[in-house]
Amino acid sequence: MTPQNSVDSFKQLIEIVARLRAPDGCPWDRKQTPETFKGYLLEETHELLEALEGDNREHIREELGDLLFQVLFLCQLYSEEGSFTLDEVIDGIKSKMIRRHPHVFGDAKVESEADLRRQWLAIKADEKKSRTLGS
């Protein structure tokens, strides 16, 4: 699959989630809230862990899809209430991964996996401190 095909497929999945939640969508999906959805998210996560344990690639693929759907569904719920959008979620994780990998996206040098771990933990601690000060 090409990157463009993946983008197109992702967009189609987002549209499916929105359609399920639309006024003329699925009654069950429409009545879900973040609170009612917690159990399903946990269930799908456990099913993915089981698939990983069994190293069954077809089962892993299926469970990754289920978990991706759960994430998109939750984003849709929060977007509908005006809390945040999927774009904001994506922008946030992009920024975080770039920030936490200065050895890849910047000029930091690391010599070992232990250096990577120390760097990651230091960056996380700085982020936590910034959030605390910003509150």
mmCIF file of C-alpha atoms in Angstrom:
data_model
loop_
_atom_site.group_PDB
_atom_site.id
_atom_site.type_symbol
_atom_site.label_atom_id
_atom_site.label_comp_id
_atom_site.label_asym_id
_atom_site.label_seq_id
_atom_site.Cartn_x
_atom_site.Cartn_y
_atom_site.Cartn_z
ATOM 1 C CA MET A 1 0.000 0.000 0.000
ATOM 2 C CA THR A 2 1.342 3.414 -0.898
ATOM 3 C CA PRO A 3 1.330 6.302 1.580
ATOM 4 C CA GLN A 4 -1.437 7.974 -0.432
ATOM 5 C CA ASN A 5 -3.560 4.825 -0.279
ATOM 6 C CA SER A 6 -3.068 4.758 3.487
ATOM 7 C CA VAL A 7 -4.124 8.408 3.725
ATOM 8 C CA ASP A 8 -7.210 7.730 1.614
ATOM 9 C CA SER A 9 -8.122 4.683 3.711
ATOM 10 C CA PHE A 10 -7.639 6.672 6.910
ATOM 11 C CA LYS A 11 -9.905 9.447 5.619
ATOM 12 C CA GLN A 12 -12.558 6.871 4.692
ATOM 13 C CA LEU A 13 -12.420 5.394 8.203
ATOM 14 C CA ILE A 14 -12.830 8.873 9.714
ATOM 15 C CA GLU A 15 -15.861 9.392 7.464
ATOM 16 C CA ILE A 16 -17.327 6.034 8.566
ATOM 17 C CA VAL A 17 -17.001 7.024 12.230
ATOM 18 C CA ALA A 18 -18.664 10.391 11.540
ATOM 19 C CA ARG A 19 -21.466 8.667 9.616
ATOM 20 C CA LEU A 20 -22.099 6.234 12.463
ATOM 21 C CA ARG A 21 -22.480 9.207 14.824
ATOM 22 C CA ALA A 22 -24.595 11.299 12.415
ATOM 23 C CA PRO A 23 -28.262 11.995 13.215
ATOM 24 C CA ASP A 24 -29.284 9.278 10.746
ATOM 25 C CA GLY A 25 -26.431 6.982 11.793
ATOM 26 C CA CYS A 26 -26.432 3.999 14.118
ATOM 27 C CA PRO A 27 -28.578 4.430 17.256
ATOM 28 C CA TRP A 28 -26.101 2.429 19.364
ATOM 29 C CA ASP A 29 -23.097 4.461 18.200
ATOM 30 C CA ARG A 30 -25.007 7.723 18.661
ATOM 31 C CA LYS A 31 -25.736 7.021 22.317
ATOM 32 C CA GLN A 32 -22.121 6.300 23.240
ATOM 33 C CA THR A 33 -20.187 8.682 25.489
ATOM 34 C CA PRO A 34 -16.565 8.652 26.609
ATOM 35 C CA GLU A 35 -17.770 7.076 29.843
ATOM 36 C CA THR A 36 -19.736 4.267 28.174
ATOM 37 C CA PHE A 37 -16.882 3.664 25.752
ATOM 38 C CA LYS A 38 -14.191 2.988 28.381
ATOM 39 C CA GLY A 39 -15.017 -0.695 28.668
ATOM 40 C CA TYR A 40 -14.863 -1.253 24.918
ATOM 41 C CA LEU A 41 -11.484 0.474 24.721
ATOM 42 C CA LEU A 42 -10.140 -1.708 27.504
ATOM 43 C CA GLU A 43 -11.591 -4.846 25.894
ATOM 44 C CA GLU A 44 -10.010 -4.079 22.515
ATOM 45 C CA THR A 45 -6.670 -3.306 24.148
ATOM 46 C CA HIS A 46 -6.733 -6.666 25.933
ATOM 47 C CA GLU A 47 -7.630 -8.432 22.691
ATOM 48 C CA LEU A 48 -4.661 -6.789 20.959
ATOM 49 C CA LEU A 49 -2.368 -7.871 23.796
ATOM 50 C CA GLU A 50 -3.630 -11.449 23.441
ATOM 51 C CA ALA A 51 -3.038 -11.328 19.686
ATOM 52 C CA LEU A 52 0.499 -10.077 20.264
ATOM 53 C CA GLU A 53 1.106 -12.865 22.766
ATOM 54 C CA GLY A 54 -0.045 -15.426 20.217
ATOM 55 C CA ASP A 55 2.015 -13.784 17.462
ATOM 56 C CA ASN A 56 -0.823 -14.376 15.017
ATOM 57 C CA ARG A 57 -0.302 -11.685 12.378
ATOM 58 C CA GLU A 58 -3.845 -11.820 11.004
ATOM 59 C CA HIS A 59 -5.299 -11.494 14.506
ATOM 60 C CA ILE A 60 -2.873 -8.657 15.323
ATOM 61 C CA ARG A 61 -3.907 -6.809 12.147
ATOM 62 C CA GLU A 62 -7.579 -7.181 13.040
ATOM 63 C CA GLU A 63 -7.112 -6.023 16.625
ATOM 64 C CA LEU A 64 -4.992 -3.052 15.548
ATOM 65 C CA GLY A 65 -7.894 -2.053 13.315
ATOM 66 C CA ASP A 66 -10.343 -2.400 16.186
ATOM 67 C CA LEU A 67 -8.141 -0.278 18.436
ATOM 68 C CA LEU A 68 -7.655 2.353 15.720
ATOM 69 C CA PHE A 69 -11.428 2.528 15.353
ATOM 70 C CA GLN A 70 -11.767 3.028 19.118
ATOM 71 C CA VAL A 71 -9.284 5.928 19.064
ATOM 72 C CA LEU A 72 -11.031 7.599 16.130
ATOM 73 C CA PHE A 73 -14.436 7.080 17.731
ATOM 74 C CA LEU A 74 -13.292 8.733 20.963
ATOM 75 C CA CYS A 75 -11.802 11.636 18.993
ATOM 76 C CA GLN A 76 -15.151 12.036 17.252
ATOM 77 C CA LEU A 77 -16.984 12.160 20.599
ATOM 78 C CA TYR A 78 -14.689 14.870 21.944
ATOM 79 C CA SER A 79 -14.772 16.784 18.673
ATOM 80 C CA GLU A 80 -18.575 16.811 18.752
ATOM 81 C CA GLU A 81 -18.559 18.425 22.190
ATOM 82 C CA GLY A 82 -15.967 20.990 21.098
ATOM 83 C CA SER A 83 -13.139 19.753 23.349
ATOM 84 C CA PHE A 84 -10.559 18.991 20.657
ATOM 85 C CA THR A 85 -10.275 17.640 17.132
ATOM 86 C CA LEU A 86 -8.490 14.699 15.577
ATOM 87 C CA ASP A 87 -6.120 17.196 13.944
ATOM 88 C CA GLU A 88 -5.186 18.509 17.392
ATOM 89 C CA VAL A 89 -4.555 14.980 18.644
ATOM 90 C CA ILE A 90 -2.346 14.250 15.633
ATOM 91 C CA ASP A 91 -0.487 17.570 15.910
ATOM 92 C CA GLY A 92 0.093 16.921 19.608
ATOM 93 C CA ILE A 93 1.614 13.475 19.127
ATOM 94 C CA LYS A 94 3.724 14.657 16.185
ATOM 95 C CA SER A 95 5.180 17.452 18.303
ATOM 96 C CA LYS A 96 5.742 15.132 21.246
ATOM 97 C CA MET A 97 7.580 12.501 19.191
ATOM 98 C CA ILE A 98 9.819 15.122 17.566
ATOM 99 C CA ARG A 99 10.512 16.760 20.950
ATOM 100 C CA ARG A 100 11.303 13.419 22.583
ATOM 101 C CA HIS A 101 13.672 12.338 19.803
ATOM 102 C CA PRO A 102 16.238 15.150 19.603
ATOM 103 C CA HIS A 103 18.819 12.532 18.580
ATOM 104 C CA VAL A 104 16.769 11.948 15.421
ATOM 105 C CA PHE A 105 15.188 15.348 14.708
ATOM 106 C CA GLY A 106 17.839 17.569 16.299
ATOM 107 C CA ASP A 107 21.506 17.548 17.058
ATOM 108 C CA ALA A 108 21.564 15.584 20.330
ATOM 109 C CA LYS A 109 23.987 12.683 20.496
ATOM 110 C CA VAL A 110 23.412 9.443 22.356
ATOM 111 C CA GLU A 111 25.871 6.621 22.829
ATOM 112 C CA SER A 112 23.689 3.880 24.260
ATOM 113 C CA GLU A 113 20.196 2.725 24.981
ATOM 114 C CA ALA A 114 20.745 3.891 28.561
ATOM 115 C CA ASP A 115 21.490 7.398 27.209
ATOM 116 C CA LEU A 116 18.250 7.254 25.217
ATOM 117 C CA ARG A 117 16.295 6.268 28.316
ATOM 118 C CA ARG A 118 17.828 9.074 30.410
ATOM 119 C CA GLN A 119 17.130 11.585 27.650
ATOM 120 C CA TRP A 120 13.503 10.401 27.292
ATOM 121 C CA LEU A 121 12.894 10.580 31.053
ATOM 122 C CA ALA A 122 14.483 14.051 31.312
ATOM 123 C CA ILE A 123 12.329 15.368 28.474
ATOM 124 C CA LYS A 124 9.190 13.856 30.056
ATOM 125 C CA ALA A 125 10.089 15.432 33.409
ATOM 126 C CA ASP A 126 10.549 18.841 31.752
ATOM 127 C CA GLU A 127 7.179 18.458 30.010
ATOM 128 C CA LYS A 128 5.497 17.557 33.300
ATOM 129 C CA LYS A 129 7.113 20.532 35.049
ATOM 130 C CA SER A 130 5.980 22.855 32.246
ATOM 131 C CA ARG A 131 2.421 21.536 32.482
ATOM 132 C CA THR A 132 2.421 22.018 36.246
ATOM 133 C CA LEU A 133 3.755 25.579 35.972
ATOM 134 C CA GLY A 134 1.320 26.349 33.148
ATOM 135 C CA SER A 135 -1.728 25.259 35.171
#
